[in-house]
Each structure stands twice: as structure tokens, then as C-alpha cells.
């Protein structure tokens, strides 16, 4: 498989963890999201993903899949071991809900595109942009913290797609200096996950395009 990725992209980071957990070999095609206003805006990449976002995965069929949660579910369906969702329907809904707190409610507000828009189109100062970023991470993490199960992972003893979303968001939050003292469960889950080689190998610093 081929993964269009960028070392700091947290949505791509989620998929890298899934590929590693499933033991699927893949090649990385790096798309720089910052240089020259973002290489994702070039026509070559637009032809791959009309949404011009990372990640995109080229499946063995040649089909290009986009949207990290859809890609993760595709990988889970085609490579069922280890499962990334619990068996019980209620537990599955809970795992998806935690994943979506990050992927649907935190990340879209703090993504490169919206932050760039705040700066260049809305003419906001960096301080205001940082406050915006912190606000939405903290709001989402407060909900995640109270909903997370006793560890070591977000939903208990099994790694789920909730963890695949949480760990990259924690990485981002640390990079943007969001204090995490109020979130002991989240910090504990992050530590437990990063002890697993699949998570460790997916870290931004471990990627071929890391800077
Ligand atoms: N909901 C999408 C989000 C994808 C996304 O926005 N990726 C970011 C990087 S983490 C991106 O490509 N941003 C480029 C931009 O906004 O211009 C997913 O889960 O895959």
C-alpha cells in the first residue's frame, strides 16, 4: 500500500499506527503541508485527493481512499487482527465516539488550513490563534478525560481507534504547549500506547520526511 503522509499530520499519524498494528507494509509518499503554501495544493496531489488533504491511502486494488477514520475502518475490515473496535455494539459506539471527539470536534478546528485562514484572511495575531487552538483542545480533552475507561487504553484493555486518534492529538497539543496537568487519564493512555512498537514507529520523529 502507499500512504500519502506528512510527518506532522495527525490524521496521517492515525493511519500509520493502524498500518503498523495490522502489520501491513507500506511506502510513504511525503506531501509537505507547509512549504510553498502546501504541496497538497499542487495539481498532482489534487488529482490524488480532490480534498487536497492528508492522508490518502492507495489500496492494493489501486483505489485511493481518503479520510483517516474511513481508511482505518477499511484496514480493520480487510485485516481483522488485531481488531480496532470492541465486539460489543455499545462498546463499539463508545470507542467511535471517543475517536470522533478528536477527529470531528477537536482536529478540524485546529488544522493547518483553518489556522492559516485565521492568520491570513481573518488577520488574527498569533496570540489569538494560539488561544483558539488551546481552547478547542482543552474542551475536547475535558470530555475525553471524563469518558475514558480505566486504562491502560482509552476503552480499557484493548487498543481501539480512540487511541489511534488520541495519541496524535496529544503530540500536537504538546507541540503547541497546551498544559496537560488536568488530564491524567489522557497522559496515562498516551504513555501506555507509546510503549507499543506500532505507536512508537508511527511517531512523527520516526518518519522518513521528519525535519
Ligand atoms: N478529516 C480528515 C482530516 C484530514 C486533514 O485535514 N489533514 C490535514 C493534516 S493533519 C491536512 O491535510 N491539512 C491540509 C490543509 O488543511 O490544507 C481525516 O481524518 O483524514
CSV table of C-alpha atoms in Angstrom, one decimal, residues 52-127:
chain,number,residue,atom,x,y,z
A,52,UNK,CA,-6.2,18.2,-1.0
A,53,UNK,CA,-5.7,16.7,2.4
A,54,UNK,CA,-3.5,14.1,4.0
A,55,UNK,CA,-3.8,11.1,4.5
A,56,UNK,CA,-4.7,9.3,1.3
A,57,UNK,CA,-4.1,5.6,1.0
A,58,UNK,CA,-3.6,3.7,-2.2
A,59,UNK,CA,-5.2,0.2,-1.6
A,60,UNK,CA,-3.9,-2.9,-3.3
A,61,UNK,CA,-6.8,-2.6,-5.7
A,62,UNK,CA,-5.4,0.7,-6.9
A,63,UNK,CA,-8.3,2.6,-5.3
A,64,UNK,CA,-7.4,5.8,-3.4
A,65,UNK,CA,-9.0,6.1,0.0
A,66,UNK,CA,-9.3,9.3,1.9
A,67,UNK,CA,-10.4,10.4,5.4
A,68,UNK,CA,-8.4,8.7,8.2
A,69,UNK,CA,-11.4,7.1,10.0
A,70,UNK,CA,-12.7,5.6,6.8
A,71,UNK,CA,-9.2,4.3,6.0
A,72,UNK,CA,-8.9,2.9,9.5
A,73,UNK,CA,-12.2,1.1,9.2
A,74,UNK,CA,-11.2,-0.2,5.7
A,75,UNK,CA,-8.0,-1.6,7.2
A,76,UNK,CA,-9.9,-3.1,10.1
A,77,UNK,CA,-12.4,-4.8,7.7
A,78,UNK,CA,-9.7,-6.2,5.4
A,79,UNK,CA,-7.2,-7.1,8.1
A,80,UNK,CA,-9.3,-8.0,11.2
A,81,UNK,CA,-6.4,-8.8,13.5
A,82,UNK,CA,-5.9,-7.1,15.9
A,83,UNK,CA,-9.4,-5.6,15.9
A,84,UNK,CA,-9.5,-1.8,16.4
A,85,UNK,CA,-13.1,-1.8,17.7
A,86,UNK,CA,-14.5,-3.9,20.5
A,87,UNK,CA,-17.1,-6.7,19.7
A,88,UNK,CA,-19.9,-5.4,21.8
A,89,UNK,CA,-22.1,-2.9,20.0
A,90,UNK,CA,-22.3,-0.4,22.9
A,91,UNK,CA,-18.5,-0.6,23.4
A,92,UNK,CA,-18.0,-0.1,19.7
A,93,UNK,CA,-20.2,3.0,19.7
A,94,UNK,CA,-18.3,4.3,22.7
A,95,UNK,CA,-14.9,3.8,21.0
A,96,UNK,CA,-16.1,5.5,17.9
A,97,UNK,CA,-17.5,8.4,20.0
A,98,UNK,CA,-14.1,8.9,21.6
A,99,UNK,CA,-12.4,8.8,18.3
A,100,UNK,CA,-14.8,11.3,16.9
A,101,UNK,CA,-14.4,13.7,19.8
A,102,UNK,CA,-10.8,14.1,18.5
A,103,UNK,CA,-11.3,13.6,14.8
A,104,UNK,CA,-14.6,15.5,14.3
A,105,UNK,CA,-14.6,18.1,17.1
A,106,UNK,CA,-11.0,19.0,18.1
A,107,UNK,CA,-8.9,18.4,15.0
A,108,UNK,CA,-11.0,20.2,12.3
A,109,UNK,CA,-10.8,23.5,14.3
A,110,UNK,CA,-7.1,23.3,14.8
A,111,UNK,CA,-6.0,22.0,11.5
A,112,UNK,CA,-3.4,23.8,9.3
A,113,UNK,CA,-6.0,25.1,6.9
A,114,UNK,CA,-8.3,26.8,9.4
A,115,UNK,CA,-5.3,28.2,11.4
A,116,UNK,CA,-3.8,29.6,8.2
A,117,UNK,CA,-7.2,31.1,7.4
A,118,UNK,CA,-7.4,32.8,10.8
A,119,UNK,CA,-4.0,34.3,10.3
A,120,UNK,CA,-4.0,35.4,6.6
A,121,UNK,CA,-7.7,36.0,5.9
A,122,UNK,CA,-9.0,37.0,9.3
A,123,UNK,CA,-5.8,38.8,10.2
A,124,UNK,CA,-5.6,37.4,13.7
A,125,UNK,CA,-2.5,37.8,15.9
A,126,UNK,CA,-0.5,34.6,16.7
A,127,UNK,CA,-1.6,35.0,20.4
